[in-house]
PDB file of C-alpha atoms in Angstrom:
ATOM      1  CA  UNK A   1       1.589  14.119-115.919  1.00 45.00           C
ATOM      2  CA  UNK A   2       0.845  13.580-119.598  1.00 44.00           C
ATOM      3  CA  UNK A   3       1.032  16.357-122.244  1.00 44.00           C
ATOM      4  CA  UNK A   4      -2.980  17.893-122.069  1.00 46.00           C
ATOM      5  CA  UNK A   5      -2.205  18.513-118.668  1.00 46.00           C
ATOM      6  CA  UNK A   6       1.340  19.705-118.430  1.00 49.00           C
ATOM      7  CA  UNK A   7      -0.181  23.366-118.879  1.00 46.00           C
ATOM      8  CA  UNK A   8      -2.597  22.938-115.804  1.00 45.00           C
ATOM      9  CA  UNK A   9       0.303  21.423-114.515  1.00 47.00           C
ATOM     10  CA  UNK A  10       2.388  24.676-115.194  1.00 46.00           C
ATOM     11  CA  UNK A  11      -0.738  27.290-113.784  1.00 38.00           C
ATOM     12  CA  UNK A  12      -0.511  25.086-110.592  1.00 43.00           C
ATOM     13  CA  UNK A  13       2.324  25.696-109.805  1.00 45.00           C
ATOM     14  CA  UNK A  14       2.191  29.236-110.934  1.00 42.00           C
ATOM     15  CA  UNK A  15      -0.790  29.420-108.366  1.00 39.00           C
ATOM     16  CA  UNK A  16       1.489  28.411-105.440  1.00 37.00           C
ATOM     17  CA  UNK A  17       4.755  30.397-106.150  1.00 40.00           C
ATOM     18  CA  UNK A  18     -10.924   3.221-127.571  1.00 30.00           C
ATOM     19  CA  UNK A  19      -8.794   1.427-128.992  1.00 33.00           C
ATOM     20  CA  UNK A  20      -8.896  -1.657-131.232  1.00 34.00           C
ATOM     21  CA  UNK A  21      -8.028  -3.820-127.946  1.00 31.00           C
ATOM     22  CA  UNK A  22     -10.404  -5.421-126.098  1.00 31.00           C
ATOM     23  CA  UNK A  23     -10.220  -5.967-122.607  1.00 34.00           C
ATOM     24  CA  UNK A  24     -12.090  -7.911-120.268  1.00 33.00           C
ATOM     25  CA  UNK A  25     -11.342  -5.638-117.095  1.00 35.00           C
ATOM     26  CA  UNK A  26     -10.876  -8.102-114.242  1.00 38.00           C
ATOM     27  CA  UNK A  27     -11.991  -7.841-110.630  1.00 35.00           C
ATOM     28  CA  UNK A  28     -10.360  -8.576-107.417  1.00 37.00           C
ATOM     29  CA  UNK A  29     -10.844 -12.635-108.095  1.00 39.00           C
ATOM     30  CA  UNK A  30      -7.847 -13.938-108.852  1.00 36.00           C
ATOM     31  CA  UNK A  31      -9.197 -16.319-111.343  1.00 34.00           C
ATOM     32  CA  UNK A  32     -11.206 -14.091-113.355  1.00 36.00           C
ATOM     33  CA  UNK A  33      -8.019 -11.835-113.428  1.00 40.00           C
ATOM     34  CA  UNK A  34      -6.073 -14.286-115.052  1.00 40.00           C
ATOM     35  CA  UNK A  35      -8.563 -15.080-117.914  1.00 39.00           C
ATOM     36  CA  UNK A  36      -9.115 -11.861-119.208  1.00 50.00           C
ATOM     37  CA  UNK A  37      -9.199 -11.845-122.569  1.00 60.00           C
ATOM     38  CA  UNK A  38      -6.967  -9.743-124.454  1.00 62.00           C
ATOM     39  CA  UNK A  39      -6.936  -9.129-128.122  1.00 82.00           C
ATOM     40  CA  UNK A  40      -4.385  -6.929-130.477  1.00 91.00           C
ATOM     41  CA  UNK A  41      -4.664  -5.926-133.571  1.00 92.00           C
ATOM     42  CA  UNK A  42      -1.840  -7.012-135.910  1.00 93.00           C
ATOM     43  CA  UNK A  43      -0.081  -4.168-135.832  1.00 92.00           C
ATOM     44  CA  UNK A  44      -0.251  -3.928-131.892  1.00 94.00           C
ATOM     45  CA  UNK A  45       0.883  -7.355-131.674  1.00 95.00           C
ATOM     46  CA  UNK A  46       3.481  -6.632-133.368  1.00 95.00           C
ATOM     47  CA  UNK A  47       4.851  -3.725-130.797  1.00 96.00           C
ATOM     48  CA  UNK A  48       4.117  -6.358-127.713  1.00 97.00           C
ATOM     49  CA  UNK A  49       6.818  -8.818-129.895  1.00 97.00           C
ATOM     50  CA  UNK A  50       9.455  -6.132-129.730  1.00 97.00           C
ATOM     51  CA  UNK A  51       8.821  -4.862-126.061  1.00 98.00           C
ATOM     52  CA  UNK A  52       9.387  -8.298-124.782  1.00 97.00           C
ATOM     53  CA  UNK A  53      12.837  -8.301-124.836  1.00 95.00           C
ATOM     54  CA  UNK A  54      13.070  -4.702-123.336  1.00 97.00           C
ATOM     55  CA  UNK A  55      14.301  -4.373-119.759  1.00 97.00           C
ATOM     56  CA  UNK A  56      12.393  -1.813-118.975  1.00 98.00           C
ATOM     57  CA  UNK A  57       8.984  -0.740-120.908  1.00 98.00           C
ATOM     58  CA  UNK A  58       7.104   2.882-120.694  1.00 98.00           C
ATOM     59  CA  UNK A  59       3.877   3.326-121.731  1.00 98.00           C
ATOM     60  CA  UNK A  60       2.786   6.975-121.832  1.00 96.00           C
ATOM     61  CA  UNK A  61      -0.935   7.387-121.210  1.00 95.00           C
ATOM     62  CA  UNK A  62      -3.450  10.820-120.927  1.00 93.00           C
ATOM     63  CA  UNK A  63      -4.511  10.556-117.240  1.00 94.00           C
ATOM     64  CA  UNK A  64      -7.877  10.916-117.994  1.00 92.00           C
ATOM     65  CA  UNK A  65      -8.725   8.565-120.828  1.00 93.00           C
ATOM     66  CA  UNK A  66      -9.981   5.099-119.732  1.00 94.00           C
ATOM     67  CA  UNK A  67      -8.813   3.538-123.004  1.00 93.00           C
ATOM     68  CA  UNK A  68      -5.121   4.143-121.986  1.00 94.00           C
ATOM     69  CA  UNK A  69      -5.289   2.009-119.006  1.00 96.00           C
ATOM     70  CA  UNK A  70      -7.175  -0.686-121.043  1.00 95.00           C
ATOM     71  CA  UNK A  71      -4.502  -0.737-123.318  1.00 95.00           C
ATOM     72  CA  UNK A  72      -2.059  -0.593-120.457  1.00 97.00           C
ATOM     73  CA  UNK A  73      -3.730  -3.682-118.717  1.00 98.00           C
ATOM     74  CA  UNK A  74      -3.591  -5.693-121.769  1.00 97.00           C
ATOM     75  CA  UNK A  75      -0.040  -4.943-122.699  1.00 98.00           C
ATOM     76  CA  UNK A  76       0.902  -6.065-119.231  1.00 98.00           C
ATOM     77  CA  UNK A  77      -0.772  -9.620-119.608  1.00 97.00           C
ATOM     78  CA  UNK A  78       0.693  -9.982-122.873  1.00 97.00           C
ATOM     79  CA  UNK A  79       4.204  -8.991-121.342  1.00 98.00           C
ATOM     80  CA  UNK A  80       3.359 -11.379-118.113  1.00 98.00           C
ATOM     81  CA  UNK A  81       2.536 -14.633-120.320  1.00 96.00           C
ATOM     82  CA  UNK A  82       6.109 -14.434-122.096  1.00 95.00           C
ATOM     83  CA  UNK A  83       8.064 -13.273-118.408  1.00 96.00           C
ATOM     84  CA  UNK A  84       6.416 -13.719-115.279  1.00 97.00           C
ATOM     85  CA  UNK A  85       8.912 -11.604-113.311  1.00 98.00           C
ATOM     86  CA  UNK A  86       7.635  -8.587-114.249  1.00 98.00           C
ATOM     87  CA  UNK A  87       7.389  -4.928-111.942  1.00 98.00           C
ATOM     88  CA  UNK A  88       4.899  -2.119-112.796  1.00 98.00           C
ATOM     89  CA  UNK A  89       6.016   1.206-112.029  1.00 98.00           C
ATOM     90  CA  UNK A  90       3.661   3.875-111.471  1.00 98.00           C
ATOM     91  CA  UNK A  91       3.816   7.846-111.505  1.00 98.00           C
ATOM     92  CA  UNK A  92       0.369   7.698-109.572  1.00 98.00           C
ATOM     93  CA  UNK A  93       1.581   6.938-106.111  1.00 98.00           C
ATOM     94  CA  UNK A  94       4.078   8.795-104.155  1.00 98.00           C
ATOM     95  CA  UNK A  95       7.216   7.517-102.512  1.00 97.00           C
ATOM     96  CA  UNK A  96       5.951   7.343 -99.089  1.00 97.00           C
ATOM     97  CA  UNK A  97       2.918   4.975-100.345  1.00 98.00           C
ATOM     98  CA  UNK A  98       5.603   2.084-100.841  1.00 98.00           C
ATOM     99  CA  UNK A  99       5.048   0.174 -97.782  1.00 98.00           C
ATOM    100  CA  UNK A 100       1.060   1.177 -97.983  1.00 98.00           C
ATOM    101  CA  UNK A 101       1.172  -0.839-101.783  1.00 98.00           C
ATOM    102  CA  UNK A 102       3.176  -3.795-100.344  1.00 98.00           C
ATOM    103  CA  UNK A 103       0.599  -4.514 -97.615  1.00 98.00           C
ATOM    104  CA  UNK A 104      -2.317  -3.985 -99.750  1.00 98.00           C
ATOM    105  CA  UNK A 105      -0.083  -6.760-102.540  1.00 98.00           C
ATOM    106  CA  UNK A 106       0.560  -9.007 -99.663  1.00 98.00           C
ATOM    107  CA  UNK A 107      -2.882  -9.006 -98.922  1.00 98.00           C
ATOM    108  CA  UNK A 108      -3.074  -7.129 -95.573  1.00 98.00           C
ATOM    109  CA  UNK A 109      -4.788  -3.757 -96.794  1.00 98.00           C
ATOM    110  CA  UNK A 110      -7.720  -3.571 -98.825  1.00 98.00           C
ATOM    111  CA  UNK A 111      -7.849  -1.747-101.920  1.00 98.00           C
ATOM    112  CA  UNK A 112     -10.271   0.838-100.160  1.00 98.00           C
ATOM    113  CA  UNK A 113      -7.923   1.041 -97.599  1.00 98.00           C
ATOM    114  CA  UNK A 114      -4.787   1.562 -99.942  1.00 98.00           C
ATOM    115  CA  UNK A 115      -6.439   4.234-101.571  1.00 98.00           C
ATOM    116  CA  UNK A 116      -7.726   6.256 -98.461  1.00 98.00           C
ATOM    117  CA  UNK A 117      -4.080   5.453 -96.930  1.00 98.00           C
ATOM    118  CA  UNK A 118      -2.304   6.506 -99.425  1.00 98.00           C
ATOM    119  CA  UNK A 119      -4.736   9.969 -99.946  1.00 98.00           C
ATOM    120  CA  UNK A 120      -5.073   8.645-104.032  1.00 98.00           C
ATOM    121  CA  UNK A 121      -7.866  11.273-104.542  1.00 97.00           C
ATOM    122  CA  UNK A 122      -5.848  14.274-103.043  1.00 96.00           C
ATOM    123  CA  UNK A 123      -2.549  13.449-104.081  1.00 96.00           C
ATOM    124  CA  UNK A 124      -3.590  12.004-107.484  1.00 96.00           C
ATOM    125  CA  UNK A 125      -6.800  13.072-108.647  1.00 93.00           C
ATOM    126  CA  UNK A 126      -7.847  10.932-111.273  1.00 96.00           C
ATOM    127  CA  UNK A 127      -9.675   7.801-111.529  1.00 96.00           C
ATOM    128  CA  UNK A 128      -9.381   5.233-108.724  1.00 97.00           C
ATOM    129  CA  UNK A 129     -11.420   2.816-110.496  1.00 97.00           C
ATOM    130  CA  UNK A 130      -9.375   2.756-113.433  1.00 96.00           C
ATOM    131  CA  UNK A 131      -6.115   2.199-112.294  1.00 98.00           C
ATOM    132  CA  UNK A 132      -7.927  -0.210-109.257  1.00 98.00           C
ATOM    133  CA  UNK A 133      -7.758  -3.038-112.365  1.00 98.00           C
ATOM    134  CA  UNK A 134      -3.627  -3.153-112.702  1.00 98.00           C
ATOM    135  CA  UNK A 135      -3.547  -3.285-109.166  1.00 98.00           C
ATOM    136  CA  UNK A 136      -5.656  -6.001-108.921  1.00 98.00           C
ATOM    137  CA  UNK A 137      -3.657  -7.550-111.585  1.00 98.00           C
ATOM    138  CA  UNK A 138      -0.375  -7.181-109.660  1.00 98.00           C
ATOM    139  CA  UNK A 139      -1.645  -8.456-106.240  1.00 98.00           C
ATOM    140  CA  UNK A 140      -3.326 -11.570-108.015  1.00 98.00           C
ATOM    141  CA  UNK A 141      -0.283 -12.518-109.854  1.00 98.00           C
ATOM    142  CA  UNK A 142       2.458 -11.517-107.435  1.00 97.00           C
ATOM    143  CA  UNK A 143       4.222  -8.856-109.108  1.00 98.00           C
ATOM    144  CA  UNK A 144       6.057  -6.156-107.318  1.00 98.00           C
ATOM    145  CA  UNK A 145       4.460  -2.667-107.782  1.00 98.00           C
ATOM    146  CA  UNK A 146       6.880   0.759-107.413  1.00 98.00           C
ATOM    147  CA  UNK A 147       5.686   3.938-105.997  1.00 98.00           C
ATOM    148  CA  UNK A 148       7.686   5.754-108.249  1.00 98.00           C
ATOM    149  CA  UNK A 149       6.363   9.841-107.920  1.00 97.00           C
ATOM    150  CA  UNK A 150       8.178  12.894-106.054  1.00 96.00           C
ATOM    151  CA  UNK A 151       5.384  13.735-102.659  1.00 97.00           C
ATOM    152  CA  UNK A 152       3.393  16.825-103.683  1.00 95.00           C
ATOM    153  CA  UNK A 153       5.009  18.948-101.016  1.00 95.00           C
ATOM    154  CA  UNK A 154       8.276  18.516-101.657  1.00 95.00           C
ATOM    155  CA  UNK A 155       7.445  19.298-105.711  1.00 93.00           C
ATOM    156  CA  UNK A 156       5.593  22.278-104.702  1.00 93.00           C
ATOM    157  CA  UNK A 157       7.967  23.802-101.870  1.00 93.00           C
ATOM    158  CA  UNK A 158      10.844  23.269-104.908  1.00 91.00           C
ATOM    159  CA  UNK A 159       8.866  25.201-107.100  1.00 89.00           C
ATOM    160  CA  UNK A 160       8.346  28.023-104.462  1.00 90.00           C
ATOM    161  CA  UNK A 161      11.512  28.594-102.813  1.00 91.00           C
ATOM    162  CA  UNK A 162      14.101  26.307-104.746  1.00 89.00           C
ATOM    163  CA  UNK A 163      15.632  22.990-104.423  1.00 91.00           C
ATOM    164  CA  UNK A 164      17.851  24.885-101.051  1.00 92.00           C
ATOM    165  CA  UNK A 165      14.681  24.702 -99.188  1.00 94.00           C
ATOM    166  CA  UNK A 166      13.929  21.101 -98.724  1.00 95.00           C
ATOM    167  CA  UNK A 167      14.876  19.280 -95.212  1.00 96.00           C
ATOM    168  CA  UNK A 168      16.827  16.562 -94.718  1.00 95.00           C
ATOM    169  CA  UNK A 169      13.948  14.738 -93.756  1.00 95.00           C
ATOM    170  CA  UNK A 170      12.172  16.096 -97.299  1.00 96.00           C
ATOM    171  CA  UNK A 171      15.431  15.200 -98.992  1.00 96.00           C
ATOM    172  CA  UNK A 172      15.381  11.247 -98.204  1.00 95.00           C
ATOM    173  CA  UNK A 173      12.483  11.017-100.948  1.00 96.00           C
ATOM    174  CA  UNK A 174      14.329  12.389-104.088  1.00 96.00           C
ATOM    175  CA  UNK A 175      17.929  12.116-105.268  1.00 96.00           C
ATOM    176  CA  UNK A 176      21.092  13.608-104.585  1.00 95.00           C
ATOM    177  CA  UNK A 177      21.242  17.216-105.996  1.00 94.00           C
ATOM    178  CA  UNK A 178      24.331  16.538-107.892  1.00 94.00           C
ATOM    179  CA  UNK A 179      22.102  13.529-109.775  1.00 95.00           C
ATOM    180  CA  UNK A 180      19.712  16.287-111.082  1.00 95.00           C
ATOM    181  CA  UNK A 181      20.457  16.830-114.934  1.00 96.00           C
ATOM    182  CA  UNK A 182      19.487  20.372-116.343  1.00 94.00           C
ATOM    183  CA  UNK A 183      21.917  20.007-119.912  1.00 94.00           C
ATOM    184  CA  UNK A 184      18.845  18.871-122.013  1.00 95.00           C
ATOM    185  CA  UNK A 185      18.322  22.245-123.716  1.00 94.00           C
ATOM    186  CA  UNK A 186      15.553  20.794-125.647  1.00 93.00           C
ATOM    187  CA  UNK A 187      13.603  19.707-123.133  1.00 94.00           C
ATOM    188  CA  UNK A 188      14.063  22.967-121.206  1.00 93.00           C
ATOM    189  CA  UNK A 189      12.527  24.548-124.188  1.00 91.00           C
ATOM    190  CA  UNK A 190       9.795  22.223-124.361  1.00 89.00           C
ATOM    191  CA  UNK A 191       8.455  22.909-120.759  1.00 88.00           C
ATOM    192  CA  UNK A 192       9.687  26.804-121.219  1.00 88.00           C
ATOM    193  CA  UNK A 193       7.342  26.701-124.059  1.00 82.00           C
ATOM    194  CA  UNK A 194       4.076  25.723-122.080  1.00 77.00           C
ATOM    195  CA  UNK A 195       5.289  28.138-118.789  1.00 78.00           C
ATOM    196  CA  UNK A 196       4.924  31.188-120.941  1.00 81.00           C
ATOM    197  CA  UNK A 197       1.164  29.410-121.792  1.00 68.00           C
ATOM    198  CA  UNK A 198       0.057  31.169-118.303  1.00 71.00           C
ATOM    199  CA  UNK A 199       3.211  33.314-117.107  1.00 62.00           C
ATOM    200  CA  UNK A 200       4.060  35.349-120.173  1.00 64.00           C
ATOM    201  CA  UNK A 201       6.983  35.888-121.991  1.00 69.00           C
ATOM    202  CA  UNK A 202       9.415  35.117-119.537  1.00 72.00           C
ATOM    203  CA  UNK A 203      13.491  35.005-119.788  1.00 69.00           C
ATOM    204  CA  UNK A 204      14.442  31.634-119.880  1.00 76.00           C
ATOM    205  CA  UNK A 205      17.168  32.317-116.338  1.00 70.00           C
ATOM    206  CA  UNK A 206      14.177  34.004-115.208  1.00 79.00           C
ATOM    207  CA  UNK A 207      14.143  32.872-111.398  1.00 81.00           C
ATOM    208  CA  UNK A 208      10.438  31.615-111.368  1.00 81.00           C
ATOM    209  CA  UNK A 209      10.876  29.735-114.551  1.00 86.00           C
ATOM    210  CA  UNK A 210      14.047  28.116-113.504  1.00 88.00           C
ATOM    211  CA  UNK A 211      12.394  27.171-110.008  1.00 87.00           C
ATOM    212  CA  UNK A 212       9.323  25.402-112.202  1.00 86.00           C
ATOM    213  CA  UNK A 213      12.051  23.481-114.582  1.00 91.00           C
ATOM    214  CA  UNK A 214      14.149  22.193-111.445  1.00 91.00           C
ATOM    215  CA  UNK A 215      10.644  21.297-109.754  1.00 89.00           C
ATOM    216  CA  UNK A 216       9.824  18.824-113.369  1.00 91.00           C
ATOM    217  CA  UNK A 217      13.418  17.504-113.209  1.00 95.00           C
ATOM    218  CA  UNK A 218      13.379  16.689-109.692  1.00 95.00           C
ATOM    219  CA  UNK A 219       9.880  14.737-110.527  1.00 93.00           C
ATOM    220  CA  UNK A 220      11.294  13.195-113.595  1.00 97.00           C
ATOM    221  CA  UNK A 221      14.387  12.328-111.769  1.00 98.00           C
ATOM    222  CA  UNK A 222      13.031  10.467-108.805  1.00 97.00           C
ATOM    223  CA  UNK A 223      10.815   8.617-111.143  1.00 98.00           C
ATOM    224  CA  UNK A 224      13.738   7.265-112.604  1.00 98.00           C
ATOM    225  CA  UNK A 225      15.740   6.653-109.390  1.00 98.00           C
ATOM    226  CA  UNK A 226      13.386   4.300-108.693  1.00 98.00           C
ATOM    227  CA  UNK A 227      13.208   2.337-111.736  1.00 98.00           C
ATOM    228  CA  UNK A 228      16.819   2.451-112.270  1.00 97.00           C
ATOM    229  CA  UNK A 229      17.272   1.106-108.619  1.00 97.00           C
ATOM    230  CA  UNK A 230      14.720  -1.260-108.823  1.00 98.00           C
ATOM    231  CA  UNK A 231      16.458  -2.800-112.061  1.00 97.00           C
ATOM    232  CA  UNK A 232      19.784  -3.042-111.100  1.00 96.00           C
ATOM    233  CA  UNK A 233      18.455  -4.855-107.823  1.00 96.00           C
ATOM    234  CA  UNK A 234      16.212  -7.347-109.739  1.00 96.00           C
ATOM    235  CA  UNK A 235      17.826  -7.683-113.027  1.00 94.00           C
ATOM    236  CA  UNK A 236      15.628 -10.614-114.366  1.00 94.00           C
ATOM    237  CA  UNK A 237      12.860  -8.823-114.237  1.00 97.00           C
ATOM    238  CA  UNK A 238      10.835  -6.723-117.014  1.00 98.00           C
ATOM    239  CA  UNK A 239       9.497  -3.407-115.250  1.00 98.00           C
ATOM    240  CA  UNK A 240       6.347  -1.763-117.043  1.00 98.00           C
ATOM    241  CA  UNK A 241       6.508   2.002-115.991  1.00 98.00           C
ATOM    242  CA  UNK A 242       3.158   3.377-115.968  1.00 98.00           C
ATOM    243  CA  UNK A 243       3.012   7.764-116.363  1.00 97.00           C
ATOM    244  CA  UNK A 244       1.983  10.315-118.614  1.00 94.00           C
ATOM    245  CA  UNK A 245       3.222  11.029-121.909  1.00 92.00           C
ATOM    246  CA  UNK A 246       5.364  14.222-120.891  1.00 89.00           C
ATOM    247  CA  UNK A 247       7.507  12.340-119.140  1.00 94.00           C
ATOM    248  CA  UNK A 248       8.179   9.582-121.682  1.00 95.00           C
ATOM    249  CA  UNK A 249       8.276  11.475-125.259  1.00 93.00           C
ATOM    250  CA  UNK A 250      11.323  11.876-127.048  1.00 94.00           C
ATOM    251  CA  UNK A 251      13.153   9.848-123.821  1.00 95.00           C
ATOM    252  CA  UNK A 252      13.683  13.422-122.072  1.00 96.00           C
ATOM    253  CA  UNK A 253      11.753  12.772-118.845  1.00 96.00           C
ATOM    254  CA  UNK A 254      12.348   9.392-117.239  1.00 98.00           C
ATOM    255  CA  UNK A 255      13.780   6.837-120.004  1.00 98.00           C
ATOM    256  CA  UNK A 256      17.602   9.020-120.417  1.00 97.00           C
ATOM    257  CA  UNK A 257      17.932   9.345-117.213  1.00 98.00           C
ATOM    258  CA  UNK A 258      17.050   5.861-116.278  1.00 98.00           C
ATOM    259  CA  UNK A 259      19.920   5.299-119.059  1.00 96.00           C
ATOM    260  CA  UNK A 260      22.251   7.369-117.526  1.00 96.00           C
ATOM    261  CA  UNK A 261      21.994   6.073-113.802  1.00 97.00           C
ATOM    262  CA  UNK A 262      22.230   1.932-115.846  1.00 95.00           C
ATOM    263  CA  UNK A 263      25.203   2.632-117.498  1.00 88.00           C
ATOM    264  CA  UNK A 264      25.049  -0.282-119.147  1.00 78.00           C
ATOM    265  CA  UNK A 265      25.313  -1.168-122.755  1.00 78.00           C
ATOM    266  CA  UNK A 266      23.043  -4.377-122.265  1.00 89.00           C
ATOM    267  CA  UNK A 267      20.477  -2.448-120.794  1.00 95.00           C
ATOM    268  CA  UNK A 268      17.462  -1.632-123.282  1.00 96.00           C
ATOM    269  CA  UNK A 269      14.267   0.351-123.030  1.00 97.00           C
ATOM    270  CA  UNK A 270      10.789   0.908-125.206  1.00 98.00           C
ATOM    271  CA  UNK A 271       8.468   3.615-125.121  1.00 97.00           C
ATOM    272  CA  UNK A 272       4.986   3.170-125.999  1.00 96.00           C
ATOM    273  CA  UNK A 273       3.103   6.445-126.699  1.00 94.00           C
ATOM    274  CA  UNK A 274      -1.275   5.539-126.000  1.00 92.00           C
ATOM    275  CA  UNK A 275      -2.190   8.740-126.946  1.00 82.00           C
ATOM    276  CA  UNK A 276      -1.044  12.123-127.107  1.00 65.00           C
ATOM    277  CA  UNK A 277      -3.034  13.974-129.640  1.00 65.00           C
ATOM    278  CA  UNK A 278      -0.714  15.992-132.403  1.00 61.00           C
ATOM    279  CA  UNK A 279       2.604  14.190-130.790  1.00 63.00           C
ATOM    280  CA  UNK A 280       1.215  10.926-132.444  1.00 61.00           C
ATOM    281  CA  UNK A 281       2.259  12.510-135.593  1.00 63.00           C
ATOM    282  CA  UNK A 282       5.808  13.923-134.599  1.00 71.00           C
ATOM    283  CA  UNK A 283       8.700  12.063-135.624  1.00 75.00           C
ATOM    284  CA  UNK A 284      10.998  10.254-132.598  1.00 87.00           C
ATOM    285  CA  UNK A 285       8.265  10.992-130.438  1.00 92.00           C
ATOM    286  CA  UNK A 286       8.176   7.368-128.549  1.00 94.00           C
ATOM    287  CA  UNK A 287       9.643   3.921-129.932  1.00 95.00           C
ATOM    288  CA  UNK A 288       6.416   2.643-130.577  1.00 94.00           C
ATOM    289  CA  UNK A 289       2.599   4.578-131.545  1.00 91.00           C
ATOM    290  CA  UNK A 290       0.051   2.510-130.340  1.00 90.00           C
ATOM    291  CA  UNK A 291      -2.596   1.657-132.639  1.00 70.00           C
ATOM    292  CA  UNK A 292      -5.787   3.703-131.960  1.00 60.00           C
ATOM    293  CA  UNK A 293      -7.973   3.014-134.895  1.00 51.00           C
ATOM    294  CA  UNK A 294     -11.631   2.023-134.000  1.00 37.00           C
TER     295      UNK A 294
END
């Protein structure tokens, strides 16, 4: 979810309760993949210097602007020529799709097949085609790809009838409840702030706003579950986590709570922020503002 959308985002759930990179976008050949050419400008070189050393880098894109996931591609085979053990994490497929994306990487399901298997269109709803590149990238260079997002379902029925309602069986795809933070009053503002957008001016312990806040920190948390987990079980590796802005700015979404789970002082992180309209010129917003001039 990045932050255009977070207010359609908010009504949904309502309902139911070009850069200065250039980027030669590579098709399924391996070959071809590998030679795109990739270009920064000096000042986007320099971010890619400091992200190298990051364990874990998020790059916070607007779902439905191609340029982000041109940037996003290049950044990752900048990234991949200085450490080929490198993981891309992304908020577009849902837990359950894990096994689906490790066939299709291994080379026994089709990218057609992936994204009809996995219900992309339904359960994502943007652009196959221009994610279908970083995928292509991962499967011809080996790298591990993490279905890191919450199913729909289980986000919706939380935002209906509370966190109480979920199954064990519904349970098995997100966190302990006990591993669900809610003490960031800041961010609780932040998404209170773009609730009242459609639902009015609404108490903050107001029971349909507090469902809608646990429903965006059980998302945000499982995101990080699985990037924390996949970190501490492959600790050589740089993991690229791939999801929209809200998520990412000011480290409230995923990034502090991928901290907190680490629990390590070694352990560093870099946000990126691609785009993000006014945020781009709010202070602490991300680590890094990607260069957008034209």
């Amino acid at each position: 979810m990045n932050i255009r959308q977070i207010t359609a985002l908010v009504w949904g759930l309502i309902v139911i309760v070009a850069s200065n990179t250039i980027v030669t976008m590579p098709t399924a050949n391996a070959e071809s993949t590998a030679q795109s050419e990739v270009r920064f400008t000096p000042s986007q070189q320099q971010i890619v210097d400091r992200l190298k050393t990051s364990n874990v880098v998020y790059l916070g894109e607007t779902h439905d602007r191609l340029a982000d996931r041109q940037q996003q591609l290049a950044i990752i085979q900048a990234l991949f020529k200085h450490n080929p053990q490198l993981a891309i994490g992304m908020e577009m497929f849902q837990r359950p799709a894990q096994p689906l994306l490790d066939l299709y990487l291994a080379g026994k399901l089709s990218a057609a097949e992936l994204r009809k298997q996995s219900e992309f269109d339904k359960r994502w709803g943007f652009s196959w085609e221009s994610y279908a590149p970083i995928l292509e990238f991962a499967k011809a260079n080996r790298l591990p790809v993490i279905a890191l997002n919450t199913p729909t379902e289980i986000t919706r029925k939380a935002a209906k009838q509370g966190l109480e309602s979920l199954t064990p069986t519904e349970r098995q795809y997100i966190p302990p409840f006990d591993q669900i933070d809610r003490t960031n009053v800041k961010y609780q503002q932040m998404i209170l702030g773009s609730y009242r957008q459609h639902a009015g001016i609404v108490s903050i312990s107001s029971k349909s706003f507090d469902r809608f806040y646990t429903a965006q920190l059980l998302w945000d948390e499982t995101m990080a579950d699985r990037v924390a987990n996949f970190a501490k079980n492959n600790p050589r590796h740089q993991t690229i986590v791939i999801a929209g802005s809200s998520h990412i700015i000011y480290g409230y979404g995923i990034p502090d709570r991928v901290l907190r789970r680490m629990g390590n002082s070694k352990f560093t992180q870099k946000t990126v922020l691609l785009s993000g309209d006014n945020l781009l010129l709010q202070p602490q917003v991300a680590d890094f503002i990607w260069d957008r001039e034209r």
